[in-house]
Short mmCIF file of C-alpha atoms in Angstrom, two decimals:
data_model
loop_
_atom_site.label_atom_id
_atom_site.label_comp_id
_atom_site.label_asym_id
_atom_site.label_seq_id
_atom_site.Cartn_x
_atom_site.Cartn_y
_atom_site.Cartn_z
CA UNK A 111 -59.94 10.17 -4.96
CA UNK A 112 -61.60 12.93 -7.01
CA UNK A 113 -65.20 11.69 -8.35
CA UNK A 114 -66.19 12.19 -12.08
CA UNK A 115 -69.81 12.49 -12.88
CA UNK A 116 -71.89 12.43 -16.28
CA UNK A 117 -75.40 14.31 -16.30
CA UNK A 118 -76.27 13.04 -19.99
CA UNK A 119 -79.09 15.78 -20.40
CA UNK A 120 -79.81 19.58 -19.58
CA UNK A 121 -83.17 18.29 -18.27
CA UNK A 122 -81.43 16.07 -16.02
CA UNK A 123 -79.30 18.76 -14.13
CA UNK A 124 -81.37 19.07 -11.41
CA UNK A 125 -80.71 15.94 -10.14
CA UNK A 126 -76.85 16.44 -9.80
CA UNK A 127 -75.33 19.00 -7.22
CA UNK A 128 -73.05 20.96 -9.31
CA UNK A 129 -71.68 23.07 -5.69
CA UNK A 130 -67.80 23.20 -5.98
CA UNK A 131 -67.45 20.93 -8.91
CA UNK A 132 -66.04 21.80 -12.30
CA UNK A 133 -68.54 21.54 -14.70
CA UNK A 134 -67.70 20.84 -18.54
CA UNK A 135 -70.08 21.31 -20.39
CA UNK A 136 -70.44 19.82 -24.02
CA UNK A 137 -72.55 20.39 -27.54
CA UNK A 138 -69.90 18.60 -29.94
CA UNK A 139 -72.86 19.40 -32.85
CA UNK A 140 -71.65 22.17 -32.86
CA UNK A 141 -71.85 25.05 -29.90
CA UNK A 142 -68.83 23.92 -28.01
CA UNK A 143 -66.46 22.82 -30.78
CA UNK A 144 -67.19 26.23 -32.52
CA UNK A 145 -66.54 28.24 -29.50
CA UNK A 146 -63.23 26.39 -28.72
CA UNK A 147 -62.16 27.18 -32.56
CA UNK A 148 -63.32 30.66 -32.03
CA UNK A 149 -61.18 31.08 -29.08
CA UNK A 150 -58.52 29.49 -30.36
CA UNK A 151 -58.32 31.58 -33.43
CA UNK A 152 -57.91 34.76 -31.38
CA UNK A 153 -61.54 35.49 -30.16
CA UNK A 154 -61.06 37.43 -27.48
CA UNK A 155 -64.14 36.38 -25.72
CA UNK A 156 -67.39 34.80 -26.05
CA UNK A 157 -70.71 36.08 -24.43
CA UNK A 158 -73.07 32.91 -24.51
CA UNK A 159 -76.59 34.37 -24.08
CA UNK A 160 -80.20 32.22 -23.69
CA UNK A 161 -82.16 34.27 -26.51
CA UNK A 162 -82.05 35.14 -29.71
CA UNK A 163 -83.23 38.93 -29.15
CA UNK A 164 -80.80 39.38 -25.94
CA UNK A 165 -78.06 38.57 -28.44
CA UNK A 166 -78.87 40.90 -31.21
CA UNK A 167 -78.82 43.39 -28.52
CA UNK A 168 -75.25 42.72 -28.01
CA UNK A 169 -74.47 43.83 -31.65
CA UNK A 170 -74.72 47.73 -30.87
CA UNK A 171 -72.02 47.26 -28.51
CA UNK A 172 -69.72 46.38 -31.22
CA UNK A 173 -69.93 42.22 -30.49
CA UNK A 174 -70.36 40.15 -33.57
CA UNK A 175 -73.17 38.14 -33.21
CA UNK A 176 -73.69 34.57 -33.76
CA UNK A 177 -76.99 32.57 -33.71
CA UNK A 178 -78.47 29.27 -34.43
CA UNK A 179 -81.92 27.26 -34.01
CA UNK A 180 -82.40 23.79 -35.25
CA UNK A 181 -79.38 23.42 -36.74
CA UNK A 182 -80.04 26.70 -38.99
CA UNK A 183 -78.51 30.03 -38.94
CA UNK A 184 -80.54 32.61 -37.03
CA UNK A 185 -82.24 35.43 -39.54
CA UNK A 186 -79.98 38.64 -39.42
CA UNK A 187 -77.38 37.44 -37.35
CA UNK A 188 -73.97 37.71 -39.37
CA UNK A 189 -72.85 34.06 -38.36
CA UNK A 190 -74.33 30.60 -37.61
CA UNK A 191 -73.03 27.81 -35.79
CA UNK A 192 -70.11 26.63 -38.09
CA UNK A 193 -66.69 26.44 -36.31
CA UNK A 194 -65.19 26.74 -39.99
CA UNK A 195 -66.30 30.49 -39.77
CA UNK A 196 -63.42 31.11 -37.19
CA UNK A 197 -60.61 29.76 -38.78
CA UNK A 198 -57.81 31.24 -40.02
CA UNK A 199 -57.94 34.17 -37.04
CA UNK A 200 -60.87 35.22 -39.01
CA UNK A 201 -62.75 37.19 -36.09
CA UNK A 202 -59.12 37.45 -34.13
CA UNK A 203 -59.46 40.42 -31.55
CA UNK A 204 -63.29 40.79 -31.53
CA UNK A 205 -66.05 39.68 -28.96
CA UNK A 206 -68.58 37.35 -30.09
CA UNK A 207 -72.12 37.32 -28.46
CA UNK A 208 -73.64 33.58 -29.32
CA UNK A 209 -76.85 31.95 -28.87
CA UNK A 210 -77.59 27.96 -29.95
CA UNK A 211 -80.43 25.98 -29.45
CA UNK A 212 -78.63 23.45 -26.46
CA UNK A 213 -75.23 24.74 -25.50
CA UNK A 214 -75.79 28.13 -24.23
CA UNK A 215 -78.78 26.73 -21.87
CA UNK A 216 -76.80 24.36 -20.87
CA UNK A 217 -73.86 26.77 -19.51
CA UNK A 218 -76.62 28.72 -17.93
CA UNK A 219 -77.76 25.61 -16.14
CA UNK A 220 -74.29 24.99 -14.84
CA UNK A 221 -74.00 28.27 -13.10
CA UNK A 222 -75.75 27.98 -9.28
CA UNK A 223 -72.51 27.12 -7.41
CA UNK A 224 -70.20 25.74 -9.14
CA UNK A 225 -66.72 26.48 -9.26
CA UNK A 226 -66.06 26.52 -12.70
CA UNK A 227 -67.55 26.02 -15.99
CA UNK A 228 -65.44 25.29 -18.56
CA UNK A 229 -66.54 24.06 -22.59
CA UNK A 230 -65.49 21.05 -23.96
CA UNK A 231 -64.75 19.50 -27.74
CA UNK A 232 -62.89 16.55 -29.01
CA UNK A 233 -60.70 19.47 -30.58
CA UNK A 234 -59.14 20.35 -27.31
CA UNK A 235 -60.16 17.10 -25.48
CA UNK A 236 -56.43 16.28 -24.09
CA UNK A 237 -55.59 19.63 -22.75
CA UNK A 238 -58.86 19.76 -20.96
CA UNK A 239 -58.20 16.27 -19.31
CA UNK A 240 -54.80 17.53 -18.32
CA UNK A 241 -56.14 20.90 -16.82
CA UNK A 242 -58.86 18.74 -14.86
CA UNK A 243 -56.38 16.32 -13.61
CA UNK A 244 -54.23 19.46 -12.09
CA UNK A 245 -57.07 21.05 -10.52
CA UNK A 246 -58.38 19.66 -7.19
CA UNK A 247 -62.26 19.60 -7.63
CA UNK A 248 -64.69 17.01 -8.65
CA UNK A 249 -66.42 17.23 -12.47
CA UNK A 250 -69.24 17.01 -13.94
CA UNK A 251 -69.54 16.61 -17.57
CA UNK A 252 -72.75 18.25 -18.52
CA UNK A 253 -74.25 17.01 -21.90
CA UNK A 254 -76.35 19.48 -23.65
CA UNK A 255 -78.35 16.85 -25.65
CA UNK A 256 -80.76 17.70 -28.26
CA UNK A 257 -83.50 19.72 -26.74
CA UNK A 258 -83.36 17.70 -23.49
CA UNK A 259 -82.82 14.19 -24.93
CA UNK A 260 -79.94 12.50 -25.05
CA UNK A 261 -77.51 12.40 -27.90
CA UNK A 262 -75.00 10.35 -29.04
CA UNK A 263 -71.85 12.85 -29.67
CA UNK A 264 -71.81 14.85 -26.09
CA UNK A 265 -72.31 11.26 -24.49
CA UNK A 266 -69.10 10.23 -26.28
CA UNK A 267 -67.36 13.20 -25.70
CA UNK A 268 -68.27 12.23 -21.95
CA UNK A 269 -66.37 8.74 -22.74
CA UNK A 270 -63.66 9.97 -24.20
CA UNK A 271 -62.86 12.74 -21.46
CA UNK A 272 -63.30 9.95 -18.60
CA UNK A 273 -60.86 7.92 -20.94
CA UNK A 274 -58.32 10.52 -21.71
CA UNK A 275 -57.96 11.75 -18.06
CA UNK A 276 -55.35 10.30 -15.69
CA UNK A 277 -55.88 7.86 -12.69
CA UNK A 278 -56.92 11.20 -10.61
CA UNK A 279 -60.79 10.52 -11.02
CA UNK A 280 -62.85 7.65 -10.27
CA UNK A 281 -66.53 7.29 -10.57
CA UNK A 282 -69.58 5.65 -9.02
CA UNK A 283 -71.78 7.21 -11.71
CA UNK A 284 -73.56 4.83 -14.01
CA UNK A 285 -73.63 7.53 -16.98
CA UNK A 286 -69.95 7.54 -16.62
CA UNK A 287 -69.68 4.05 -16.48
CA UNK A 288 -71.96 3.81 -19.66
CA UNK A 289 -69.84 6.04 -21.57
CA UNK A 290 -66.58 5.10 -20.87
CA UNK A 291 -67.63 1.60 -21.99
CA UNK A 292 -68.97 3.04 -25.18
CA UNK A 293 -66.16 5.22 -26.03
CA UNK A 294 -63.60 2.13 -25.46
CA UNK A 295 -66.25 -0.16 -27.92
CA UNK A 296 -66.30 2.30 -30.70
CA UNK A 297 -63.06 4.50 -30.43
CA UNK A 298 -61.60 3.26 -33.01
CA UNK A 299 -64.81 3.78 -35.61
CA UNK A 300 -65.41 6.94 -33.77
CA UNK A 301 -66.24 8.88 -36.90
CA UNK A 302 -68.48 6.35 -38.71
CA UNK A 303 -70.33 5.62 -35.62
CA UNK A 304 -71.10 9.38 -34.83
CA UNK A 305 -72.19 9.94 -38.36
CA UNK A 306 -75.16 7.26 -37.28
CA UNK A 307 -76.27 9.87 -34.37
CA UNK A 308 -79.40 11.80 -35.09
CA UNK A 309 -77.96 15.30 -35.23
CA UNK A 310 -75.21 14.40 -37.57
CA UNK A 311 -77.85 13.08 -40.06
CA UNK A 312 -80.12 16.37 -39.60
CA UNK A 313 -76.65 18.25 -40.17
CA UNK A 314 -75.95 16.09 -43.64
CA UNK A 315 -79.57 17.58 -44.54
CA UNK A 316 -77.87 20.85 -43.94
CA UNK A 317 -74.54 20.11 -46.30
CA UNK A 318 -72.76 20.71 -43.81
CA UNK A 319 -70.91 17.48 -43.73
CA UNK A 320 -67.68 19.87 -43.34
CA UNK A 321 -68.75 20.76 -40.15
CA UNK A 322 -69.45 17.19 -38.71
CA UNK A 323 -65.53 15.84 -40.00
CA UNK A 324 -64.56 19.44 -38.35
CA UNK A 325 -65.86 18.79 -34.91
CA UNK A 326 -64.61 15.18 -34.41
CA UNK A 327 -61.24 16.08 -35.32
CA UNK A 328 -59.06 15.27 -31.77
CA UNK A 329 -56.59 17.64 -30.19
CA UNK A 330 -56.67 20.24 -32.76
CA UNK A 331 -56.31 23.09 -30.41
CA UNK A 332 -54.06 23.64 -27.20
CA UNK A 333 -56.25 25.89 -24.95
CA UNK A 334 -59.00 25.38 -22.86
CA UNK A 335 -62.44 27.26 -22.61
CA UNK A 336 -63.49 28.59 -19.76
CA UNK A 337 -66.47 31.05 -18.15
CA UNK A 338 -65.02 34.02 -16.36
CA UNK A 339 -67.71 36.72 -15.29
CA UNK A 340 -70.10 35.18 -17.90
CA UNK A 341 -67.49 35.48 -20.79
CA UNK A 342 -65.81 32.76 -22.04
CA UNK A 343 -62.10 33.05 -22.81
CA UNK A 344 -59.39 30.81 -23.80
CA UNK A 345 -56.77 29.62 -21.21
CA UNK A 346 -53.35 27.74 -21.55
CA UNK A 347 -52.22 24.94 -19.46
CA UNK A 348 -48.98 24.15 -17.88
CA UNK A 349 -47.46 20.80 -19.27
CA UNK A 350 -46.47 19.40 -16.23
CA UNK A 351 -48.58 16.83 -16.09
CA UNK A 352 -47.70 13.50 -17.41
CA UNK A 353 -50.27 12.29 -20.14
CA UNK A 354 -51.67 8.48 -19.52
CA UNK A 355 -52.45 6.80 -22.16
CA UNK A 356 -55.89 5.78 -22.25
CA UNK A 357 -54.67 1.83 -21.96
CA UNK A 358 -53.21 2.36 -18.62
CA UNK A 359 -56.70 3.46 -17.21
CA UNK A 360 -58.92 0.89 -18.26
CA UNK A 361 -58.11 -1.17 -15.44
CA UNK A 362 -60.07 1.62 -13.24
CA UNK B 227 -91.21 0.18 -40.80
CA UNK B 228 -92.23 0.49 -37.17
CA UNK B 229 -90.46 2.96 -34.85
CA UNK B 230 -88.74 2.13 -31.55
CA UNK B 231 -87.53 4.68 -29.49
CA UNK B 232 -85.54 4.28 -25.77
CA UNK B 233 -86.38 7.12 -23.27
CA UNK B 234 -83.42 6.73 -20.51
CA UNK B 235 -85.23 8.17 -17.45
CA UNK B 236 -88.87 8.95 -16.67
CA UNK B 237 -87.47 12.51 -16.00
CA UNK B 238 -87.35 12.89 -19.69
CA UNK B 239 -90.37 11.20 -20.38
CA UNK B 240 -92.37 14.48 -21.12
CA UNK B 241 -89.89 15.14 -24.42
CA UNK B 242 -91.59 11.82 -25.76
CA UNK B 243 -94.82 11.33 -27.51
CA UNK B 244 -96.68 8.13 -25.85
CA UNK B 245 -99.58 8.34 -27.88
CA UNK B 246 -100.81 5.06 -29.38
CA UNK B 247 -97.36 3.40 -28.70
CA UNK B 248 -96.90 -0.05 -26.84
CA UNK B 249 -94.65 1.28 -23.62
CA UNK B 250 -92.37 -1.28 -22.20
CA UNK B 251 -91.46 -0.15 -18.68
CA UNK B 252 -88.34 -1.75 -17.42
CA UNK B 253 -86.53 -1.60 -14.00
CA UNK B 254 -84.21 -4.75 -13.68
CA UNK B 255 -83.62 -4.00 -10.23
CA UNK B 256 -85.84 -5.12 -9.18
CA UNK B 257 -89.13 -3.94 -9.65
CA UNK B 258 -90.12 -5.51 -13.30
CA UNK B 259 -88.14 -8.51 -12.78
CA UNK B 260 -89.97 -9.48 -9.81
CA UNK B 261 -93.32 -8.46 -11.38
CA UNK B 262 -92.82 -11.10 -13.94
CA UNK B 263 -91.48 -13.70 -11.63
CA UNK B 264 -94.66 -13.07 -9.91
CA UNK B 265 -97.20 -13.54 -12.72
CA UNK B 266 -94.89 -16.25 -14.26
CA UNK B 267 -95.63 -18.24 -10.96
CA UNK B 268 -99.21 -17.82 -10.64
CA UNK B 269 -99.87 -14.32 -9.12
CA UNK B 270 -103.50 -13.44 -10.44
CA UNK B 271 -102.71 -9.94 -10.78
CA UNK B 272 -100.41 -7.05 -9.54
CA UNK B 273 -101.77 -3.63 -9.03
CA UNK B 274 -98.81 -0.75 -9.19
CA UNK B 275 -99.36 1.70 -6.89
CA UNK B 276 -97.21 5.30 -6.55
CA UNK B 277 -97.06 5.68 -2.62
CA UNK B 278 -97.06 3.27 0.48
CA UNK B 279 -99.94 4.55 2.24
CA UNK B 280 -101.98 3.46 -0.65
CA UNK B 281 -100.33 0.43 -1.20
CA UNK B 282 -101.29 -0.28 2.60
CA UNK B 283 -104.86 0.42 2.31
CA UNK B 284 -104.98 -2.74 0.19
CA UNK B 285 -104.48 -4.96 2.60
CA UNK B 286 -107.97 -5.14 3.95
CA UNK B 287 -109.26 -5.72 0.89
CA UNK B 288 -107.61 -9.08 0.47
CA UNK B 289 -104.15 -8.29 -1.32
CA UNK B 290 -100.68 -9.18 -0.49
CA UNK B 291 -98.92 -5.87 -0.36
CA UNK B 292 -95.34 -5.57 -1.53
CA UNK B 293 -93.40 -2.47 -0.91
CA UNK B 294 -89.89 -1.26 -1.23
CA UNK B 295 -88.07 2.16 -0.75
CA UNK B 296 -84.20 2.72 -1.47
CA UNK B 297 -83.64 -1.35 -2.04
CA UNK B 298 -84.94 -1.86 1.53
CA UNK B 299 -88.55 -3.89 2.43
CA UNK B 300 -90.83 -1.18 3.53
CA UNK B 301 -91.93 -1.30 7.08
CA UNK B 302 -95.29 -3.67 7.76
CA UNK B 303 -95.25 -4.50 4.32
CA UNK B 304 -95.64 -8.37 3.85
CA UNK B 305 -93.15 -8.31 1.16
CA UNK B 306 -90.29 -5.90 -0.36
CA UNK B 307 -88.94 -6.47 -3.78
CA UNK B 308 -87.38 -9.75 -3.83
CA UNK B 309 -88.38 -11.70 -6.74
CA UNK B 310 -87.41 -14.91 -4.92
CA UNK B 311 -90.03 -14.25 -2.82
CA UNK B 312 -92.52 -15.61 -5.80
CA UNK B 313 -90.53 -18.28 -7.01
CA UNK B 314 -92.53 -22.40 -6.70
CA UNK B 315 -95.86 -20.73 -6.82
CA UNK B 316 -95.31 -19.16 -3.49
CA UNK B 317 -98.55 -16.67 -3.97
CA UNK B 318 -100.24 -18.32 -6.81
CA UNK B 319 -103.57 -17.00 -7.42
CA UNK B 320 -103.19 -14.09 -4.97
CA UNK B 321 -103.63 -10.36 -6.00
CA UNK B 322 -100.61 -8.26 -4.91
CA UNK B 323 -100.42 -4.26 -4.65
CA UNK B 324 -96.73 -3.27 -5.08
CA UNK B 325 -95.19 0.01 -4.48
CA UNK B 326 -91.21 0.46 -5.51
CA UNK B 327 -88.80 3.69 -5.67
CA UNK B 328 -88.54 4.09 -9.21
CA UNK B 329 -90.65 1.13 -11.35
CA UNK B 330 -94.41 2.10 -10.25
CA UNK B 331 -93.48 5.79 -10.91
CA UNK B 332 -92.54 5.22 -14.65
CA UNK B 333 -95.84 2.59 -15.09
CA UNK B 334 -97.32 5.82 -14.22
CA UNK B 335 -95.93 8.34 -16.26
CA UNK B 336 -96.49 5.59 -19.62
CA UNK B 337 -100.14 5.79 -19.05
CA UNK B 338 -101.50 9.01 -20.88
CA UNK B 339 -102.65 7.84 -24.49
CA UNK B 340 -100.58 4.87 -24.82
CA UNK B 341 -101.57 2.03 -26.58
CA UNK B 342 -100.23 -0.52 -24.50
CA UNK B 343 -98.18 -0.63 -21.46
CA UNK B 344 -95.84 -4.15 -20.97
CA UNK B 345 -93.58 -4.34 -18.52
CA UNK B 346 -89.95 -6.07 -19.33
CA UNK B 347 -87.29 -8.20 -17.51
CA UNK B 348 -84.11 -9.99 -18.94
CA UNK B 349 -86.17 -12.92 -17.54
CA UNK B 350 -88.82 -12.66 -20.54
CA UNK B 351 -86.85 -11.13 -23.14
CA UNK B 352 -87.45 -12.86 -26.13
CA UNK B 353 -91.04 -13.09 -25.61
CA UNK B 354 -91.57 -9.53 -25.37
CA UNK B 355 -89.66 -9.31 -28.57
CA UNK B 356 -92.05 -11.71 -30.24
CA UNK B 357 -94.94 -10.08 -28.78
CA UNK B 358 -93.81 -6.63 -30.14
CA UNK B 359 -92.97 -7.81 -33.57
CA UNK B 360 -96.59 -9.34 -34.00
CA UNK B 361 -98.19 -6.04 -33.00
CA UNK B 362 -98.54 -3.05 -35.29
CA UNK B 363 -97.36 -0.50 -33.00
CA UNK B 364 -94.84 1.77 -32.46
CA UNK B 365 -92.34 1.37 -29.10
CA UNK B 366 -90.71 3.18 -26.58
CA UNK B 367 -88.75 1.46 -24.03
CA UNK B 368 -89.03 3.34 -20.57
CA UNK B 369 -86.26 2.61 -18.66
CA UNK B 370 -87.10 3.48 -14.98
CA UNK B 371 -83.74 4.44 -14.09
CA UNK B 372 -82.80 5.44 -10.13
CA UNK B 373 -84.34 8.28 -8.97
CA UNK B 374 -84.58 10.07 -12.21
CA UNK B 375 -80.81 9.44 -13.06
CA UNK B 376 -79.82 7.12 -15.93
CA UNK B 377 -78.95 3.85 -15.10
CA UNK B 378 -76.83 0.97 -16.53
CA UNK B 379 -79.19 -1.99 -16.18
CA UNK B 380 -82.30 -0.46 -17.77
CA UNK B 381 -80.94 0.77 -20.47
CA UNK B 382 -78.82 -2.57 -21.62
CA UNK B 383 -82.38 -3.92 -21.18
CA UNK B 384 -83.32 -1.40 -23.57
CA UNK B 385 -80.24 -2.33 -26.01
CA UNK B 386 -81.21 -6.29 -25.76
CA UNK B 387 -84.79 -5.70 -26.46
CA UNK B 388 -84.16 -4.02 -29.02
CA UNK B 389 -81.16 -6.65 -30.61
CA UNK B 390 -83.70 -9.38 -30.13
CA UNK B 391 -86.47 -7.73 -32.48
CA UNK B 392 -86.98 -9.23 -35.73
CA UNK B 393 -86.75 -6.29 -38.75
CA UNK B 394 -89.68 -5.31 -37.91
CA UNK B 395 -88.58 -2.06 -35.95
CA UNK B 396 -86.22 0.74 -37.18
CA UNK B 397 -84.94 3.85 -34.96
CA UNK B 398 -84.11 7.04 -35.52
CA UNK B 399 -83.32 8.05 -31.73
CA UNK B 400 -79.75 8.26 -30.36
CA UNK B 401 -80.68 6.16 -26.97
CA UNK B 402 -81.64 3.37 -28.88
CA UNK B 403 -78.43 3.56 -31.12
CA UNK B 404 -76.27 4.11 -28.07
CA UNK B 405 -77.70 0.98 -26.09
CA UNK B 406 -78.04 -1.16 -28.71
CA UNK B 407 -74.37 -0.86 -29.46
CA UNK B 408 -73.09 -1.05 -25.65
CA UNK B 409 -75.31 -4.02 -25.09
CA UNK B 410 -73.24 -5.63 -28.32
CA UNK B 411 -70.36 -4.28 -26.67
CA UNK B 412 -70.77 -6.39 -23.82
CA UNK B 413 -73.65 -8.81 -24.44
CA UNK B 414 -70.80 -11.69 -23.88
CA UNK B 415 -69.91 -10.02 -20.49
CA UNK B 416 -73.23 -8.70 -19.36
CA UNK B 417 -73.39 -9.76 -16.30
CA UNK B 418 -70.16 -9.11 -14.94
CA UNK B 419 -70.46 -5.84 -16.60
CA UNK B 420 -73.63 -5.23 -14.78
CA UNK B 421 -72.08 -5.74 -11.49
CA UNK B 422 -70.36 -2.80 -11.77
CA UNK B 423 -73.43 -0.68 -11.79
CA UNK B 424 -74.18 1.57 -9.01
CA UNK B 425 -77.43 -0.02 -8.20
CA UNK B 426 -76.10 -3.37 -8.29
CA UNK B 427 -73.43 -2.53 -6.08
CA UNK B 428 -76.39 -0.94 -3.67
CA UNK B 429 -77.96 -4.18 -3.60
CA UNK B 430 -74.53 -6.16 -3.01
CA UNK B 431 -74.56 -3.74 -0.03
CA UNK B 432 -77.82 -5.02 1.35
CA UNK B 433 -76.72 -8.57 0.82
CA UNK B 434 -78.78 -9.83 -2.03
CA UNK B 435 -76.65 -10.81 -4.77
CA UNK B 436 -78.73 -13.54 -5.26
CA UNK B 437 -81.44 -11.40 -6.66
CA UNK B 438 -79.14 -10.17 -8.94
CA UNK B 439 -78.15 -13.07 -10.26
CA UNK B 440 -81.63 -14.06 -10.59
CA UNK B 441 -82.39 -10.35 -12.56
CA UNK B 442 -79.71 -11.38 -15.03
CA UNK B 443 -81.06 -14.54 -16.37
CA UNK B 444 -82.60 -14.81 -19.99
CA UNK B 445 -85.44 -16.27 -21.34
CA UNK B 446 -86.68 -18.03 -17.91
CA UNK B 447 -90.44 -17.06 -18.44
CA UNK B 448 -92.49 -17.50 -21.19
CA UNK B 449 -95.31 -14.91 -20.48
CA UNK B 450 -95.23 -11.16 -21.04
CA UNK B 451 -96.73 -8.79 -18.49
CA UNK B 452 -99.39 -6.13 -19.48
CA UNK B 453 -101.00 -3.30 -18.03
CA UNK B 454 -105.25 -4.33 -18.12
CA UNK B 455 -107.33 -2.01 -16.28
CA UNK B 456 -104.71 -1.05 -14.15
CA UNK B 457 -103.48 -4.34 -13.32
CA UNK B 458 -100.64 -6.13 -14.83
CA UNK B 459 -101.40 -9.51 -15.68
CA UNK B 460 -99.78 -12.51 -17.44
CA UNK B 461 -100.50 -12.82 -21.39
CA UNK B 462 -98.91 -15.90 -23.48
CA UNK B 463 -98.12 -15.20 -26.68
CA UNK B 464 -98.45 -17.16 -30.08
CA UNK B 465 -95.38 -18.94 -31.27
CA UNK B 466 -96.30 -18.28 -34.98
CA UNK B 467 -93.55 -15.80 -35.16
CA UNK B 468 -90.13 -16.45 -36.51
CA UNK B 469 -87.62 -15.91 -34.07
CA UNK B 470 -84.60 -13.90 -35.98
CA UNK B 471 -80.97 -14.14 -34.64
CA UNK B 472 -79.66 -11.09 -33.64
CA UNK B 473 -76.64 -11.49 -35.61
CA UNK B 474 -79.22 -11.09 -38.48
CA UNK B 475 -80.12 -7.43 -37.62
CA UNK B 476 -76.81 -6.16 -36.76
CA UNK B 477 -76.80 -4.20 -40.08
CA UNK B 478 -79.58 -1.81 -39.47
#
């Protein structure tokens, strides 16, 4: 059996061996939800960069630049971090350079030796699970958190991804055990539960309630997001794999 | 309202401000459970020390030395890390020096500027909650984890302590939110759930199932464990405070 683990914060990633694993980076509010939305809406590629200045430099190369710090759009950037900016193929065919508070850092920290890096969101949960089930690799879910702290939304995504996975993967990791159990306990009131999260409250203060609701939509898109040569691109997944219902794997 | 936060690992403690807070350090399997058992059984004081060599040096001063690494007794030490060693007043009146894999490190990291350091265990959950309710301080629950990683038992203790607290404390911390919810979801099958934890499995391999069961006993002892001048001592708590039932605070 392949293994699945959950790292609850980029500040704990040094405790995990990412070598030869598929690392799924998740920053639900909102970096990876926005990236998946952009890719599903025809954006050609997304270059995640660590800081605002590096990101700005991409503008001269014809990139659209998107930046956010502390939940607010970065000054002088064309786009902030809202998934709704990309719907209706608004940036189809364009290349985007993006920097966010937590998400891009988590991607950077996932690189050394890993087999692949995916980005995950509720928006493409099942297709990501299907892809992982088809690949012969151990998986590490890397929650971006909030400035190094544990956060609820990324951790619950980890629980949802474990639940959505067929019997291909098992775990001996308390982070995986806890988050699968927490997801099971709250999957029927997930939106209400996640609205209590500290970052959701922060976003509510910024009047972007619509973003929160969008980020909590399940399986809206059928592509995975994958890092190839330092750019995130969309990839389709073959549908050969049988999709098991979560209820069939809860005895694990 | 006073605040309560949960830090899920000593490797994340740098993200929290411990200044003027009461820090409750918890290492359920087994450091803090063992310390509470020792203090409740008449041990005069416990000196937590970071490494085996420093701990050994205390033997010449008449201390009983107790040491554990990776769940096993340290070579040449009188005691390992089993709470059962201390029952029936086996070491009444003695002073103990102790070093463990995770617990003593978490105590050390809780010191800078904190108002008080307590050690917590299911064994004295309610009395610790009563004490916190009487003190006019914010609280940080510091989970010792396993070599820096999140672990289930310490995190569920955090959820249990939050649940056991009267309405005196509130939170804006996703760690507190998640662990309160996880405890609520599993409080009726807590022992079975915690037997799945990775460290419980590690201890089962060492044939110390009895220790696990003991550490998961609720409210066996009526003392709190408090660090005073670098020694842990027992303290009794006045019973003036009304104990609220957990069900009365779940609307928080």
